[in-house]
Amino acid sequence: MGPAQQEILLASHSVGEGLQQTEISVPTIHCGGCIRTIEQGLGGLPGVVRARVNLSTRRVTVQWQEAVPPPLFTTLDRLGYPAHLHDPVENEKDPVLTQLLRALAISGFAAGNVMLFSMSIWAGADPASRDLFHWLSALVSLPAAAYSGQVFFRSAWHALRRGQTNMDVPISIGVLLAFGMSMYDTVTHGEYAYFDAAISLLFFLLIGRVLDHMMRERARQAVKGLQRMAARGAVVRRSDGSHDYLPVSELQPGMQIILAAGERVPVDGRVISGVSDIDCALVNGESLPQAAGIGTELQAGTLNLTAPLTMQATATVQSSFLAEMLRLMEAAESGRAGYRRIADRAAQLYAPVVHIAAFVSFVGWMLAMGDVHRALTIAVAVLIITCPCALALAVPMVQVVAARRLFEAGIMVKDGAALERLAQIDTVVFDKTGTLTLGQLMLSNRAEIDPQHLAIAAAMAVHSRHPQSRALSAAAIGTALPFARIEEHPGLGLEAEALGSVYRLGRAGWALGSEGETVGTALVKDGALLATFRFDDRLRPDARHVVTQLLQHGLHVEILSGDRPEAVAAIARQVGVADYQTAMLPGGKAARLAALAAEGRKVLMVGDGLNDAPALAAAHASMAPATAADIGRNAADFVFLRDSLAAVPQAMDVARQAGKLIRQNFVLSLGYNAVALPFAIAGYITPLIAALVMSSSSMIVVGNALRLTPLRGVRTARKDNLPNALPEGAE
């Protein structure tokens, strides 16, 4: 039984009568023809009892009854539908967000209709029509408030049960009192009812609550992405020579693990037999694979590329490299909770002030006039007019508008709170490969190579997945020789026969048969050197000019890379950066950012992914290109979609503007309360006017957010067309 079948067996579950059921995700399903092809293809396999496709979820349910799982993935690949085992956690919906969105939709529908009824009353409806519209408003708004308001009612009730208070307590009291008084006035044929005020209040508050929840949930995606990098299990060779497939949680130090080509290393270990190439992008971020042979240390999450290996585990999954990265990211993300603590303390201060103001208003008017209805009406107006709706929208509305402006420039915002942090940046740290460069190797000495020799090398290179081979294939010109045989020697290179000669393309020492010569890539014919190839990584457009501009504006710039010193030094010279560090592991990058933070610096980390994920999470703000690995994009606060690094100063410009608007919104919302509260306490504002004024303050905050200046298009790579916007204070 192969590793793929072992993995299917591990992920399957019994459904009775000797049947096993396997759930498979097939993302490319899109029509009825796909359903028919897949069900017929899988249904014809020996042992398969049933295969059913769910088009909406793009998932296939297969039931089978053999001792060995059928070749499900092989069959789907042959049919042209790449697939993987379904992960229920990956597609799990957020129940809190679903509830908030449903509550928002219901309250918005009710608010719109009740406002239409209110407009008829405001236009001067006769008493009978006014009573009818009041009853219709009650019929629409009360059920909507009972459902949409439970978000606030439950929170307020839980706080009160613990003898505490929060922002939801005055909101709930205000809404309930407004509805109660409105029902009383409706039953007693009163002139005014405040259903519109109460339901509109819930609608605007829910907008802020939804935006806040969506922003805070972004941070969880980075950790989930990193967890998906781990292997599910591995084939273990027992002492008696038998093989077992074990879940990764059962792997122990000392176990011998057979690692096939294309599989990820499940736990940290050491190679005991075999030679291969290892993709170590998770460790050092470099696209160039490293050779692995007997004694090579392997780290969990790295990828075996070209040939089988046998390794001996040296750590459990809990103490492996991938688990360490996960802990680094979780620790870094938990450090951002300070913003939430500030908001909680503000809420604790706000709620008592509102309660006291409303209570004093009620008692004062009772003592002055002895009219319970009048005193209660004024208290409700105080609660409504001091509702933190505008304050709640002050930040998220600016974040939404800023996100739209950035998206128009090809920059995606993953964390709205990062806009505030980005405006404070005084240090920018770049990764090298995939960030300052495009992460794509290219042949740098093509002009020095005979075109016929290059054609031979390119024809051999198409038979390998090695990044240098892909670069040679892209440079192909001319006509190659007809090869009678070609094979790849993992970790060394390619060997081919043509017209009675033997050609070798790969590590110079191996190709020439000389142990002393180990540097570079060479093409050799019958032991004679034909050509030597050198490869460089391409800089991103505008990289040098953007870095120069950052330096000119007083920002400190560094490069942190896991690559070789000479490679990093060459890139640093090209872009004009004096401070750089090389051969850094993910923990080292995160430690360097921690050291900069200890010096009082606010660091923007710009990195491309796997090995940069902990540093991206630990930085004051972070940015990644769209070409980064999934984990890098999830860990970053911003993702730029175009090749140019001009996204860095563009995002800083928007962050600076957003910071100004947020501060203005705070002044507007707090100023509105400071001005309106005395009028409400004095009895000059009814609950209806209070709701209108509260809604107007919210609209003013939204309108102010819309003043965020759009970016002036996407800059090109020309030096005279660079973005000039940088945050204030960067001089």
XYZ file of C-alpha atoms in Angstrom:
731
model
C 0.000 0.000 0.000
C 1.522 3.324 -1.113
C 1.608 6.578 0.855
C -1.360 8.065 -1.059
C -3.521 5.038 -0.264
C -2.381 5.104 3.350
C -3.426 8.747 3.560
C -6.843 7.955 2.056
C -7.292 5.154 4.589
C -6.323 7.439 7.451
C -8.800 10.140 6.350
C -11.709 7.732 5.704
C -14.337 6.617 8.199
C -16.590 3.579 8.444
C -20.278 3.911 7.508
C -21.258 0.340 8.388
C -21.623 -2.927 6.469
C -17.901 -2.956 5.712
C -18.067 0.319 3.786
C -15.528 3.153 4.095
C -16.400 6.711 3.068
C -13.889 9.256 1.759
C -14.570 12.964 1.191
C -12.546 14.526 -1.648
C -12.393 18.197 -2.650
C -12.320 18.792 -6.433
C -12.087 22.584 -6.975
C -12.392 22.469 -10.787
C -15.928 20.997 -10.899
C -18.179 23.518 -12.659
C -20.965 21.817 -14.647
C -23.148 18.759 -15.157
C -20.624 17.277 -17.560
C -17.989 17.326 -14.818
C -20.384 15.516 -12.483
C -21.100 12.780 -15.021
C -17.434 12.284 -15.923
C -16.276 12.035 -12.312
C -19.098 9.784 -11.121
C -18.636 7.396 -14.045
C -14.844 7.380 -13.719
C -14.779 6.704 -9.985
C -17.834 4.425 -10.065
C -16.039 2.063 -12.443
C -13.124 1.450 -10.083
C -12.941 -1.969 -8.381
C -14.340 -1.805 -4.863
C -16.147 1.519 -5.333
C -19.812 1.123 -4.360
C -20.913 4.707 -4.797
C -19.496 8.039 -5.990
C -21.577 11.199 -5.703
C -20.611 14.774 -6.630
C -21.915 17.854 -4.831
C -21.622 20.731 -7.298
C -22.267 23.502 -4.765
C -19.481 22.371 -2.423
C -17.277 20.920 -5.223
C -16.870 17.784 -3.183
C -17.027 14.081 -4.076
C -18.235 11.454 -1.600
C -16.860 7.974 -2.380
C -17.891 4.765 -0.604
C -15.691 1.686 -1.087
C -15.288 -1.743 0.521
C -11.879 -3.189 -0.356
C -9.004 -3.767 2.079
C -6.864 -1.421 -0.024
C -8.307 1.978 -0.988
C -8.974 2.425 -4.720
C -6.719 4.803 -6.720
C -9.036 7.790 -6.342
C -6.519 10.608 -6.870
C -4.789 8.852 -9.779
C -8.129 8.388 -11.509
C -9.194 11.990 -10.964
C -5.845 13.249 -12.275
C -6.274 11.095 -15.356
C -9.756 12.548 -15.879
C -8.308 16.060 -15.618
C -9.597 16.995 -12.159
C -6.829 17.641 -9.599
C -8.109 16.818 -6.120
C -7.172 16.591 -2.464
C -8.670 15.171 0.701
C -11.444 17.345 2.073
C -10.512 19.290 5.184
C -13.718 20.157 7.091
C -11.926 22.835 9.134
C -10.694 24.585 5.985
C -14.223 25.197 4.680
C -15.804 25.841 8.052
C -17.931 28.978 8.074
C -17.679 31.575 10.796
C -20.980 31.275 12.710
C -20.534 34.634 14.445
C -20.045 36.475 11.155
C -23.034 34.663 9.642
C -25.227 35.748 12.549
C -24.013 39.346 12.368
C -24.625 39.584 8.621
C -28.109 38.136 8.973
C -28.918 40.541 11.820
C -27.582 43.455 9.753
C -29.717 42.518 6.755
C -32.895 42.152 8.820
C -32.379 45.421 10.704
C -31.565 47.262 7.474
C -34.732 45.974 5.809
C -36.836 46.956 8.807
C -35.211 50.389 9.176
C -35.840 51.231 5.524
C -39.532 50.331 5.707
C -40.180 51.994 9.068
C -38.536 55.195 7.815
C -41.024 55.202 4.899
C -43.927 54.962 7.356
C -42.396 57.755 9.456
C -42.079 60.019 6.428
C -45.831 59.755 5.922
C -46.382 60.787 9.552
C -43.935 63.688 9.247
C -45.800 64.867 6.124
C -48.847 65.548 8.287
C -50.995 62.415 8.264
C -54.372 62.585 9.987
C -54.696 60.862 13.420
C -56.249 57.675 12.018
C -53.528 57.274 9.378
C -50.876 58.111 11.985
C -52.132 55.345 14.273
C -52.147 52.899 11.356
C -48.551 53.747 10.433
C -47.533 53.402 14.083
C -49.007 49.890 14.211
C -47.376 48.969 10.891
C -44.047 50.261 12.206
C -44.464 48.138 15.325
C -45.374 45.098 13.223
C -42.198 45.463 11.127
C -39.693 46.687 13.704
C -40.466 44.607 16.801
C -39.691 41.152 15.297
C -36.633 42.597 13.540
C -35.384 44.154 16.768
C -35.990 40.933 18.689
C -33.677 39.089 16.289
C -31.104 41.746 15.364
C -30.924 43.216 18.846
C -30.006 39.920 20.505
C -26.370 40.606 19.555
C -26.423 43.489 22.044
C -29.031 42.127 24.453
C -27.096 38.930 25.195
C -23.843 40.784 25.690
C -25.520 43.261 28.054
C -27.267 40.495 30.016
C -24.052 38.502 30.477
C -22.262 41.623 31.715
C -25.030 42.510 34.167
C -25.180 38.958 35.518
C -21.508 39.272 36.472
C -22.143 42.623 38.126
C -20.329 44.474 35.350
C -21.214 46.817 32.499
C -20.120 47.400 28.911
C -21.095 49.504 25.887
C -23.956 47.126 25.052
C -25.762 47.868 28.337
C -26.764 51.499 27.550
C -27.465 50.512 23.950
C -29.844 47.748 25.069
C -31.521 49.947 27.668
C -32.014 52.741 25.151
C -33.457 50.427 22.497
C -35.796 48.634 24.904
C -37.034 51.867 26.478
C -37.583 53.421 23.047
C -39.619 50.420 21.912
C -41.521 50.312 25.197
C -42.453 53.982 25.059
C -43.322 53.673 21.357
C -45.707 50.812 22.078
C -47.278 52.801 24.913
C -47.769 55.832 22.680
C -49.136 53.628 19.890
C -51.693 52.001 22.189
C -52.663 55.358 23.722
C -52.860 57.107 20.301
C -49.856 59.301 21.084
C -48.526 61.773 18.545
C -45.006 60.358 18.386
C -43.491 56.871 18.309
C -39.818 56.087 18.024
C -39.693 52.753 16.226
C -37.646 54.320 13.450
C -35.092 55.669 15.919
C -34.666 52.344 17.705
C -34.370 50.103 14.640
C -32.080 52.569 12.823
C -29.894 52.643 15.908
C -29.487 48.856 15.745
C -28.762 48.975 12.003
C -25.941 51.505 12.273
C -24.422 49.785 15.293
C -24.442 46.430 13.503
C -22.534 47.935 10.574
C -19.684 48.784 12.908
C -19.889 45.428 14.672
C -19.671 43.476 11.392
C -16.683 45.469 10.130
C -14.886 45.089 13.446
C -15.426 41.317 13.500
C -14.241 40.875 9.901
C -11.034 42.811 10.546
C -10.137 40.910 13.716
C -10.758 37.493 12.132
C -8.067 38.127 9.518
C -5.304 37.341 11.989
C -6.532 33.760 12.455
C -6.042 32.910 8.785
C -2.242 33.057 8.974
C -2.075 30.377 11.653
C -4.544 28.184 9.751
C -2.445 28.536 6.592
C 0.686 27.450 8.419
C -1.060 24.406 9.889
C -2.015 23.292 6.375
C 1.691 23.144 5.463
C 2.172 20.136 7.743
C 2.080 16.559 6.438
C -0.771 14.341 7.619
C 1.428 11.301 8.188
C 4.403 9.303 6.922
C 5.492 5.784 5.943
C 7.601 4.307 8.751
C 9.993 1.360 8.306
C 9.844 -1.001 11.284
C 12.825 -2.965 12.664
C 11.520 -6.162 11.010
C 11.463 -4.437 7.604
C 7.685 -3.937 7.478
C 6.139 -0.598 6.570
C 3.356 1.260 8.388
C 1.664 4.561 7.655
C 1.383 6.555 10.879
C -0.307 9.883 11.617
C 2.247 12.623 12.139
C 1.242 12.876 15.827
C 2.528 9.308 16.398
C 5.985 9.841 14.903
C 8.762 9.573 17.486
C 12.533 10.310 17.441
C 14.508 7.352 16.099
C 11.827 6.153 13.674
C 12.943 5.560 10.073
C 10.702 7.454 7.642
C 10.520 6.771 3.898
C 10.032 10.077 2.081
C 8.891 9.864 -1.543
C 9.589 12.563 -4.131
C 7.002 15.309 -3.870
C 6.270 14.743 -0.170
C 6.847 17.203 2.655
C 9.091 16.329 5.560
C 6.697 15.489 8.437
C 9.085 16.082 11.373
C 12.673 17.212 11.824
C 15.128 14.454 10.922
C 18.404 13.340 9.333
C 18.891 11.591 5.970
C 20.262 8.050 6.384
C 20.031 6.931 2.743
C 19.364 8.437 -0.684
C 20.238 11.620 -2.557
C 17.736 14.288 -3.604
C 17.044 18.015 -3.913
C 15.104 19.731 -1.118
C 12.961 22.836 -1.525
C 13.911 24.802 1.600
C 11.825 27.901 0.884
C 10.063 27.369 4.198
C 13.409 27.691 6.000
C 15.414 30.302 4.087
C 12.991 31.676 1.491
C 15.259 30.847 -1.443
C 13.922 29.345 -4.668
C 17.164 27.441 -5.305
C 16.859 23.855 -3.954
C 19.582 22.372 -1.763
C 21.197 18.987 -2.282
C 20.449 16.404 0.407
C 22.453 13.253 1.068
C 23.410 11.024 3.968
C 23.733 13.116 7.125
C 21.775 16.132 5.835
C 19.483 17.652 8.437
C 15.897 18.050 7.236
C 13.327 20.331 8.816
C 9.590 19.795 8.961
C 7.656 21.467 6.163
C 10.445 21.393 3.576
C 9.690 19.584 0.311
C 11.500 16.583 -1.186
C 11.738 17.269 -4.927
C 13.507 14.694 -7.037
C 14.110 11.256 -5.465
C 13.102 9.044 -2.510
C 14.924 9.485 0.795
C 15.048 7.551 4.018
C 15.317 9.762 7.082
C 15.499 9.194 10.806
C 13.230 11.373 12.926
C 15.038 13.520 15.477
C 12.007 15.327 16.977
C 8.293 14.932 17.564
C 5.789 17.039 15.692
C 5.337 19.239 18.775
C 9.026 20.165 18.877
C 9.708 20.330 15.133
C 10.603 23.380 13.045
C 7.075 23.883 11.696
C 5.595 23.817 15.197
C 8.167 26.414 16.269
C 7.105 28.705 13.427
C 3.478 28.271 14.462
C 4.300 29.263 18.037
C 6.265 32.294 16.832
C 3.311 33.523 14.774
C 0.786 32.961 17.561
C 3.000 34.802 20.037
C 3.481 37.706 17.626
C -0.241 38.008 16.872
C -1.207 37.886 20.535
C 0.913 41.010 21.059
C -1.598 43.044 19.026
C -4.294 42.630 21.714
C -3.275 46.002 23.212
C -5.605 47.807 20.788
C -8.519 45.717 21.994
C -7.644 46.390 25.645
C -7.698 50.145 24.962
C -11.148 49.821 23.373
C -12.418 47.795 26.353
C -11.167 50.390 28.836
C -12.882 53.130 26.809
C -16.110 51.118 26.879
C -15.858 50.672 30.650
C -15.531 54.443 31.023
C -18.258 55.277 28.515
C -21.047 53.069 29.912
C -21.130 54.512 33.487
C -21.066 58.074 32.131
C -24.084 57.407 29.901
C -25.993 55.640 32.691
C -25.322 58.431 35.144
C -26.319 61.135 32.629
C -29.594 59.359 31.786
C -30.404 58.633 35.440
C -29.650 62.199 36.546
C -31.835 63.498 33.719
C -34.720 61.241 34.766
C -34.459 62.110 38.473
C -34.003 65.821 37.792
C -37.070 66.086 35.564
C -39.130 63.970 37.943
C -38.293 66.323 40.786
C -38.882 69.388 38.612
C -42.165 68.388 36.951
C -43.411 65.153 38.498
C -44.224 63.804 35.010
C -42.936 60.218 34.665
C -43.602 60.073 30.907
C -41.772 63.355 30.305
C -38.816 62.356 32.491
C -38.578 58.931 30.849
C -38.751 60.454 27.372
C -35.817 62.746 28.162
C -33.805 59.862 29.664
C -34.355 57.792 26.507
C -33.291 60.755 24.366
C -30.098 61.029 26.413
C -29.376 57.313 25.944
C -30.000 57.485 22.189
C -28.155 60.708 21.488
C -25.089 59.486 23.377
C -25.126 56.186 21.458
C -21.577 55.452 20.247
C -22.718 54.830 16.664
C -20.561 57.548 15.134
C -17.693 56.574 17.394
C -18.064 52.939 16.340
C -17.996 53.909 12.659
C -15.118 56.376 12.980
C -12.413 53.779 12.401
C -13.992 50.988 10.284
C -15.491 53.353 7.690
C -12.120 54.977 7.054
C -10.579 51.513 6.864
C -13.124 50.402 4.264
C -12.603 53.496 2.096
C -8.821 53.194 2.436
C -9.010 49.527 1.474
C -10.938 50.499 -1.663
C -8.388 53.165 -2.599
C -5.535 50.718 -2.115
C -7.296 47.999 -4.075
C -7.643 50.375 -7.007
C -3.841 50.679 -6.911
C -3.347 46.909 -6.719
C -2.835 46.697 -2.941
C -5.061 44.486 -0.792
C -5.569 45.299 2.896
C -5.664 42.194 5.079
C -5.901 43.986 8.431
C -7.598 47.377 8.658
C -5.950 48.193 12.001
C -2.586 48.014 10.229
C -3.327 51.302 8.460
C -2.852 53.102 11.748
C 0.381 51.238 12.425
C 1.689 51.813 8.897
C 1.426 55.581 9.350
C 3.865 55.303 12.284
C 6.608 53.433 10.374
C 10.188 54.685 10.617
C 12.004 51.499 9.524
C 11.451 49.278 6.469
C 12.880 45.745 6.389
C 12.936 43.849 3.089
C 13.365 40.170 2.388
C 15.488 39.538 -0.708
C 14.264 36.651 -2.839
C 10.703 37.124 -4.016
C 10.479 40.615 -2.507
C 13.260 42.881 -3.746
C 13.617 40.316 -6.523
C 10.949 38.427 -8.435
C 12.159 35.013 -7.232
C 12.715 33.892 -10.837
C 16.180 32.739 -11.899
C 17.453 33.894 -15.273
C 20.572 33.062 -17.240
C 22.965 35.966 -16.698
C 25.854 35.025 -19.045
C 23.874 34.069 -22.122
C 26.021 36.270 -24.380
C 29.121 34.259 -23.426
C 27.623 30.872 -24.397
C 27.669 29.266 -27.841
C 24.036 29.133 -29.106
C 24.382 25.437 -30.022
C 25.644 24.579 -26.558
C 22.777 26.552 -25.034
C 20.281 24.654 -27.195
C 21.720 21.324 -26.006
C 21.531 22.411 -22.371
C 17.979 23.682 -22.773
C 16.851 20.431 -24.407
C 18.270 18.485 -21.460
C 16.832 20.914 -18.902
C 13.222 20.349 -19.935
C 13.453 16.942 -18.257
C 14.014 18.434 -14.793
C 11.963 20.475 -12.285
C 15.033 22.238 -10.917
C 14.728 26.089 -11.015
C 18.018 26.391 -12.928
C 16.682 23.884 -15.470
C 13.567 25.998 -15.934
C 15.728 29.078 -16.490
C 17.736 27.228 -19.162
C 14.557 25.979 -20.840
C 13.282 29.546 -21.072
C 16.523 30.610 -22.787
C 16.357 27.903 -25.461
C 17.363 28.806 -29.035
C 18.404 26.778 -32.047
C 17.952 23.027 -32.589
C 19.012 20.452 -30.000
C 20.540 17.022 -30.536
C 18.339 13.882 -30.706
C 18.924 12.222 -27.337
C 18.868 8.423 -27.187
C 18.755 8.399 -23.372
C 18.387 10.969 -20.631
C 18.137 10.536 -16.883
C 18.317 12.724 -13.804
C 20.719 12.090 -10.929
C 19.022 13.666 -7.902
C 21.067 16.398 -6.336
C 23.656 16.285 -9.126
C 22.222 16.900 -12.583
C 21.177 15.343 -15.911
C 23.015 12.806 -18.078
C 22.131 12.127 -21.734
C 23.433 10.225 -24.785
C 23.333 11.620 -28.316
C 25.256 10.632 -31.465
C 27.596 8.387 -29.496
C 28.536 11.058 -26.947
C 27.632 11.437 -23.278
C 26.468 14.839 -22.097
C 26.202 15.963 -18.500
C 24.422 19.077 -17.233
C 24.574 19.906 -13.553
C 26.978 20.562 -10.695
C 30.380 21.274 -12.173
C 32.227 18.808 -9.941
C 29.940 15.921 -10.844
C 29.700 16.809 -14.551
C 33.511 16.993 -14.938
C 34.161 14.033 -12.670
C 36.370 16.244 -10.484
C 35.711 16.337 -6.745
C 37.736 19.524 -6.421
C 35.483 21.552 -8.727
C 32.084 21.889 -7.078
C 30.975 25.444 -7.862
C 28.638 26.427 -10.681
C 26.540 24.652 -13.301
C 28.274 23.161 -16.317
C 27.543 21.426 -19.624
C 30.078 18.675 -20.333
C 30.537 16.442 -23.403
C 32.552 13.236 -22.920
C 34.358 14.820 -19.981
C 35.163 18.074 -21.812
C 33.677 21.361 -20.616
C 31.427 23.041 -23.202
C 29.831 25.837 -21.170
C 29.402 27.209 -17.683
C 26.127 28.824 -16.680
C 25.512 31.592 -14.163
C 22.103 32.555 -12.853
C 20.764 35.717 -11.269
C 17.471 36.694 -9.714
C 15.713 39.663 -11.306
C 15.036 42.812 -9.312
C 11.475 44.049 -9.122
C 10.711 47.149 -11.196
C 11.376 50.339 -9.240
C 13.196 48.429 -6.467
C 16.287 50.662 -6.469
C 14.328 53.895 -6.901
C 11.780 53.088 -4.183
C 14.525 52.133 -1.722
C 16.419 55.322 -2.567
C 13.301 57.361 -2.004
C 12.660 55.727 1.378
C 16.221 56.490 2.444
C 15.970 60.099 1.268
C 12.906 60.589 3.456
C 14.761 59.479 6.558
C 13.466 55.934 6.826
C 15.921 53.281 7.962
C 16.095 50.375 5.455
C 17.492 46.871 6.034
C 17.608 43.558 4.176
C 17.124 40.273 6.061
C 17.671 37.151 3.969
C 18.307 33.458 4.359
C 20.481 33.432 1.223
C 24.293 33.280 0.916
C 26.286 36.392 1.898
C 27.594 37.027 -1.604
C 24.124 36.866 -3.176
C 22.613 39.223 -0.597
C 25.550 41.639 -0.851
C 25.108 41.872 -4.626
C 21.420 42.769 -4.314
C 22.138 45.223 -1.490
C 24.652 47.035 -3.712
C 22.176 47.227 -6.575
C 19.416 48.798 -4.482
C 21.708 50.930 -2.325
C 21.109 49.367 1.114
C 24.041 49.417 3.526
C 22.521 47.329 6.354
C 21.825 43.679 5.592
C 22.033 40.298 7.309
C 22.386 36.910 5.634
C 21.752 33.188 6.271
C 18.893 34.000 8.657
C 16.333 31.422 9.777
C 12.706 32.483 10.488
C 13.395 32.748 14.217
C 16.387 34.976 13.529
C 14.303 37.374 11.438
C 11.649 37.589 14.131
C 14.381 38.165 16.741
C 15.875 40.998 14.676
C 12.479 42.673 14.420
C 12.055 42.280 18.180
C 15.444 43.948 18.689
C 14.438 46.860 16.462
C 11.171 47.196 18.371
C 13.129 47.253 21.644
C 15.047 50.228 20.247
C 11.733 52.033 19.830
C 11.498 51.561 16.047
C 8.239 50.967 14.205
C 9.088 48.378 11.554
C 7.385 47.583 8.261
C 8.370 44.066 7.159
C 8.106 43.356 3.424
C 8.536 39.632 2.747
C 7.359 36.951 0.369
C 6.181 34.111 2.506
C 7.043 30.877 4.138
C 10.225 31.683 6.036
C 9.089 35.296 6.531
C 5.736 34.423 8.129
C 6.822 34.814 11.783
C 8.583 38.081 10.969
C 5.544 39.352 9.050
C 3.365 38.575 12.048
C 5.835 40.123 14.521
C 6.373 43.402 12.643
C 4.535 46.606 13.527
C 3.056 46.358 9.995
C 3.735 43.902 7.183
C 3.394 43.595 3.417
C 3.820 40.717 0.949
C 3.641 40.364 -2.857
C 0.832 38.363 -4.429
C 3.457 35.873 -5.669
C 4.197 34.898 -2.058
C 3.154 31.534 -0.659
C -0.321 31.312 0.908
C 1.056 31.481 4.429
C 2.946 34.685 3.627
C -0.093 36.381 2.121
C -2.226 35.370 5.088
C 0.323 36.578 7.651
C 0.792 39.982 5.990
C -1.335 43.047 6.671
C -1.072 44.191 3.025
C -0.639 42.255 -0.248
C 0.448 44.076 -3.414
C -0.697 42.567 -6.703
C 1.749 44.166 -9.154
C 5.476 43.656 -9.674
C 6.500 47.160 -8.622
C 7.596 47.950 -5.061
C 5.918 51.349 -5.488
C 3.156 49.736 -3.416
C 5.208 50.459 -0.282
C 5.129 54.303 -0.448
C 1.623 54.237 -1.933
C 0.309 52.315 1.069
C 2.135 54.703 3.404
C 0.436 57.664 1.746
C -3.012 56.157 2.187
C -2.199 55.191 5.787
C -1.183 58.784 6.572
C -4.399 60.166 5.079
C -6.475 57.526 6.859
C -4.849 58.409 10.179
C -5.831 62.070 9.722
C -9.406 61.168 8.878
C -9.712 58.791 11.825
C -8.551 61.517 14.193
C -11.012 63.941 12.604
C -13.799 61.385 12.999
C -13.001 60.986 16.673
C -13.181 64.763 17.121
C -16.473 64.918 15.197
C -18.110 62.069 17.105
C -16.946 63.210 20.531
C -17.709 66.834 19.713
C -21.215 65.864 18.628
C -21.809 64.223 22.025
C -20.349 67.158 23.899
C -22.689 69.586 22.089
C -25.828 67.447 21.894
C -25.816 65.970 25.412
C -26.588 69.233 27.244
C -29.543 69.893 24.897
C -30.883 66.382 25.499
C -30.575 66.725 29.274
C -32.291 70.121 29.080
C -35.280 68.472 27.370
C -34.937 70.208 24.003
C -34.417 66.914 22.114
C -37.022 64.180 21.758
C -36.034 60.536 21.117
C -36.977 61.014 17.465
C -34.738 64.057 17.087
C -32.068 62.238 19.055
C -32.195 59.353 16.583
C -32.024 61.765 13.633
C -29.113 63.672 15.139
C -27.348 60.420 15.986
C -27.864 59.172 12.430
C -26.674 62.520 11.059
C -23.495 62.296 13.089
C -22.940 58.843 11.631
C -23.464 60.147 8.114
C -21.019 62.991 8.768
C -18.419 60.466 9.887
C -19.050 58.358 6.774
C -18.867 61.430 4.523
C -15.605 62.479 6.101
C -14.177 59.024 5.457
C -15.090 59.341 1.774
C -12.792 62.363 1.490
C -9.809 60.022 1.330
C -7.949 61.064 -1.817
C -7.768 58.394 -4.553
C -4.287 57.398 -5.667
C -3.331 58.896 -8.995
C -3.132 55.648 -10.912
C -0.451 53.010 -10.913
C 3.099 54.236 -11.417
C 5.374 52.718 -13.967
C 8.961 51.670 -13.538
C 10.333 54.968 -14.878
C 12.428 56.969 -12.463
C 10.630 60.209 -13.192
C 7.244 58.685 -12.451
C 7.836 57.379 -8.944
C 5.329 57.835 -6.133
C 6.236 60.750 -3.927
C 3.838 60.170 -1.059
C 5.306 59.180 2.267
C 3.944 59.444 5.782
C 4.299 62.663 7.657
C 7.300 62.834 9.861
C 9.467 60.800 7.486
C 11.950 63.524 6.754
